[in-house]
PDB file of C-alpha atoms in Angstrom:
ATOM      1  CA  MET A   6       9.242   3.804  15.389  1.00 35.00           C
ATOM      2  CA  VAL A   7      12.074   6.200  16.160  1.00 35.00           C
ATOM      3  CA  PRO A   8      12.639   6.962  19.844  1.00 36.00           C
ATOM      4  CA  ASN A   9      11.913  10.534  20.900  1.00 40.00           C
ATOM      5  CA  ALA A  10      15.153  12.294  21.847  1.00 44.00           C
ATOM      6  CA  ASN A  11      13.398  14.113  24.714  1.00 48.00           C
ATOM      7  CA  PHE A  12      12.655  10.967  26.721  1.00 50.00           C
ATOM      8  CA  PRO A  13      14.956   8.098  27.653  1.00 63.00           C
ATOM      9  CA  CYS A  14      13.896   4.734  26.274  1.00 76.00           C
ATOM     10  CA  LEU A  15      13.027   2.158  28.949  1.00 82.00           C
ATOM     11  CA  GLY A  16      12.988  -0.694  26.475  1.00 91.00           C
ATOM     12  CA  TYR A  17      11.721  -1.911  23.125  1.00 94.00           C
ATOM     13  CA  PHE A  18       8.875  -4.259  22.299  1.00 95.00           C
ATOM     14  CA  PRO A  19       7.299  -5.738  19.166  1.00 95.00           C
ATOM     15  CA  ALA A  20       3.792  -4.765  18.071  1.00 95.00           C
ATOM     16  CA  ILE A  21       1.715  -6.460  15.366  1.00 95.00           C
ATOM     17  CA  VAL A  22      -0.696  -4.284  13.387  1.00 96.00           C
ATOM     18  CA  ARG A  23      -4.381  -5.195  13.582  1.00 94.00           C
ATOM     19  CA  VAL A  24      -5.795  -2.244  11.626  1.00 96.00           C
ATOM     20  CA  GLU A  25      -4.825   1.248  10.468  1.00 96.00           C
ATOM     21  CA  CYS A  26      -7.111   4.242  11.053  1.00 96.00           C
ATOM     22  CA  ASP A  27      -7.150   7.970  10.384  1.00 95.00           C
ATOM     23  CA  SER A  28      -7.241   9.063  14.035  1.00 94.00           C
ATOM     24  CA  PRO A  29      -5.864   7.781  17.338  1.00 93.00           C
ATOM     25  CA  ILE A  30      -9.383   7.600  18.793  1.00 94.00           C
ATOM     26  CA  ASP A  31     -10.585   5.376  15.945  1.00 96.00           C
ATOM     27  CA  ALA A  32      -7.506   3.171  16.357  1.00 95.00           C
ATOM     28  CA  LEU A  33      -8.098   2.798  20.108  1.00 95.00           C
ATOM     29  CA  VAL A  34     -11.739   1.898  19.504  1.00 95.00           C
ATOM     30  CA  ALA A  35     -10.616  -0.666  16.904  1.00 95.00           C
ATOM     31  CA  ALA A  36      -8.348  -2.127  19.596  1.00 93.00           C
ATOM     32  CA  CYS A  37     -11.468  -2.665  21.785  1.00 91.00           C
ATOM     33  CA  ILE A  38     -11.064   0.396  24.027  1.00 93.00           C
ATOM     34  CA  PRO A  39     -14.455   1.992  24.805  1.00 92.00           C
ATOM     35  CA  ARG A  40     -14.845   5.338  22.988  1.00 94.00           C
ATOM     36  CA  HIS A  41     -15.062   7.464  26.167  1.00 93.00           C
ATOM     37  CA  GLU A  42     -11.850   5.868  27.504  1.00 92.00           C
ATOM     38  CA  ALA A  43     -10.170   6.312  24.105  1.00 92.00           C
ATOM     39  CA  MET A  44     -11.005  10.018  24.180  1.00 93.00           C
ATOM     40  CA  ASP A  45      -9.554  10.292  27.716  1.00 91.00           C
ATOM     41  CA  LEU A  46      -6.342   8.519  26.653  1.00 89.00           C
ATOM     42  CA  VAL A  47      -5.862  10.798  23.653  1.00 89.00           C
ATOM     43  CA  ALA A  48      -6.549  13.904  25.738  1.00 88.00           C
ATOM     44  CA  ALA A  49      -4.020  12.722  28.337  1.00 84.00           C
ATOM     45  CA  SER A  50      -1.419  12.230  25.600  1.00 81.00           C
ATOM     46  CA  TRP A  51      -1.793  15.902  24.625  1.00 77.00           C
ATOM     47  CA  SER A  52      -0.144  16.889  27.921  1.00 70.00           C
ATOM     48  CA  LYS A  53       2.986  15.177  26.571  1.00 61.00           C
ATOM     49  CA  GLY A  54       2.898  17.171  23.362  1.00 64.00           C
ATOM     50  CA  GLY A  55       0.837  14.659  21.416  1.00 60.00           C
ATOM     51  CA  ALA A  56       2.388  11.261  22.045  1.00 70.00           C
ATOM     52  CA  ALA A  57       3.348   9.175  19.014  1.00 79.00           C
ATOM     53  CA  CYS A  58       2.070   6.050  20.765  1.00 86.00           C
ATOM     54  CA  ILE A  59      -0.442   5.173  23.452  1.00 89.00           C
ATOM     55  CA  VAL A  60      -0.202   1.914  25.412  1.00 89.00           C
ATOM     56  CA  ALA A  61      -3.269   0.467  27.151  1.00 89.00           C
ATOM     57  CA  THR A  62      -4.229  -2.726  28.958  1.00 88.00           C
ATOM     58  CA  LEU A  63      -7.688  -4.112  28.277  1.00 88.00           C
ATOM     59  CA  ASP A  64      -9.894  -5.852  30.821  1.00 85.00           C
ATOM     60  CA  GLY A  65      -8.496  -9.352  30.934  1.00 85.00           C
ATOM     61  CA  GLY A  66      -4.885  -8.176  30.683  1.00 86.00           C
ATOM     62  CA  ARG A  67      -4.307  -7.996  26.923  1.00 89.00           C
ATOM     63  CA  GLN A  68      -2.028  -5.097  26.048  1.00 92.00           C
ATOM     64  CA  VAL A  69      -2.469  -2.930  22.974  1.00 93.00           C
ATOM     65  CA  VAL A  70      -0.590  -0.003  21.524  1.00 94.00           C
ATOM     66  CA  VAL A  71      -1.780   2.648  19.115  1.00 95.00           C
ATOM     67  CA  LEU A  72       1.020   4.326  17.217  1.00 93.00           C
ATOM     68  CA  ARG A  73       1.547   6.832  14.446  1.00 92.00           C
ATOM     69  CA  THR A  74       2.838   5.153  11.310  1.00 93.00           C
ATOM     70  CA  PRO A  75       5.515   6.680   9.075  1.00 91.00           C
ATOM     71  CA  GLU A  76       2.691   7.480   6.606  1.00 93.00           C
ATOM     72  CA  GLY A  77       0.887   9.575   9.257  1.00 92.00           C
ATOM     73  CA  ARG A  78      -1.962   7.142   9.970  1.00 95.00           C
ATOM     74  CA  TRP A  79      -2.634   5.432  13.303  1.00 95.00           C
ATOM     75  CA  ALA A  80      -2.132   1.688  13.749  1.00 96.00           C
ATOM     76  CA  ALA A  81      -3.937  -0.341  16.399  1.00 96.00           C
ATOM     77  CA  CYS A  82      -1.539  -3.109  17.377  1.00 96.00           C
ATOM     78  CA  ASN A  83      -1.259  -6.080  19.681  1.00 94.00           C
ATOM     79  CA  ALA A  84       1.593  -5.202  22.045  1.00 94.00           C
ATOM     80  CA  PHE A  85       4.068  -7.762  23.333  1.00 93.00           C
ATOM     81  CA  LEU A  86       5.307  -6.117  26.523  1.00 90.00           C
ATOM     82  CA  GLY A  87       5.902  -9.371  28.422  1.00 87.00           C
ATOM     83  CA  LYS A  88       9.643  -9.001  28.200  1.00 81.00           C
ATOM     84  CA  LEU A  89      10.966  -5.595  27.232  1.00 89.00           C
ATOM     85  CA  CYS A  90      14.038  -5.836  25.045  1.00 93.00           C
ATOM     86  CA  ALA A  91      17.144  -3.838  25.863  1.00 91.00           C
ATOM     87  CA  THR A  92      17.935  -3.090  22.221  1.00 92.00           C
ATOM     88  CA  HIS A  93      16.037  -2.303  19.053  1.00 93.00           C
ATOM     89  CA  GLN A  94      17.758  -5.248  17.332  1.00 95.00           C
ATOM     90  CA  GLU A  95      16.569  -7.727  19.975  1.00 95.00           C
ATOM     91  CA  ALA A  96      12.972  -6.484  19.634  1.00 95.00           C
ATOM     92  CA  GLU A  97      13.304  -6.707  15.831  1.00 95.00           C
ATOM     93  CA  ARG A  98      14.295 -10.386  16.161  1.00 94.00           C
ATOM     94  CA  ARG A  99      11.284 -11.062  18.401  1.00 94.00           C
ATOM     95  CA  LEU A 100       9.023  -9.275  15.928  1.00 95.00           C
ATOM     96  CA  SER A 101      10.294 -11.359  13.011  1.00 93.00           C
ATOM     97  CA  GLN A 102       9.470 -14.521  15.002  1.00 91.00           C
ATOM     98  CA  LEU A 103       5.930 -13.268  15.671  1.00 90.00           C
ATOM     99  CA  LEU A 104       5.051 -12.113  12.145  1.00 91.00           C
ATOM    100  CA  LYS A 105       3.116 -14.566  10.009  1.00 81.00           C
ATOM    101  CA  HIS A 106       1.189 -14.471   6.748  1.00 76.00           C
ATOM    102  CA  SER A 107       2.579 -11.154   5.508  1.00 76.00           C
ATOM    103  CA  ARG A 108       1.367  -9.241   8.552  1.00 86.00           C
ATOM    104  CA  GLN A 109       2.937  -5.902   9.405  1.00 93.00           C
ATOM    105  CA  GLY A 110       4.578  -4.956  12.650  1.00 95.00           C
ATOM    106  CA  TYR A 111       6.675  -2.310  14.361  1.00 95.00           C
ATOM    107  CA  VAL A 112       9.308  -2.134  17.052  1.00 94.00           C
ATOM    108  CA  VAL A 113       8.148   0.392  19.631  1.00 93.00           C
ATOM    109  CA  CYS A 114      10.281   2.307  22.132  1.00 90.00           C
ATOM    110  CA  LEU A 115       8.638   2.527  25.553  1.00 84.00           C
ATOM    111  CA  GLU A 116       9.585   5.969  26.798  1.00 77.00           C
ATOM    112  CA  SER A 117       9.624   7.269  30.342  1.00 64.00           C
ATOM    113  CA  GLY A 118       7.934  10.549  31.162  1.00 55.00           C
TER     114      GLY A 118
END
């Protein structure tokens, strides 16, 4: 995921893809966010010009991220925000340690604003 030039990056984190969907709402629901909350999250992202990723914390503390893939789909991912990485390369190393069995993952830039 390429950082947006309009917002400074607070840090990078790895995310492992669970499923890809055609819409951000479907991806949030696939990540176990209730549909009405998913719709609220997507609507809130519109105020930022249609965010390329949406981070959420589920009941119980598990963090998920829904992000737009380079192909234009939406991926529901497990987010590993425990320790934000200072550089893209550091997050890439963490991601490579987490990936198993030909799973797909992304390095995500957590933006301020």
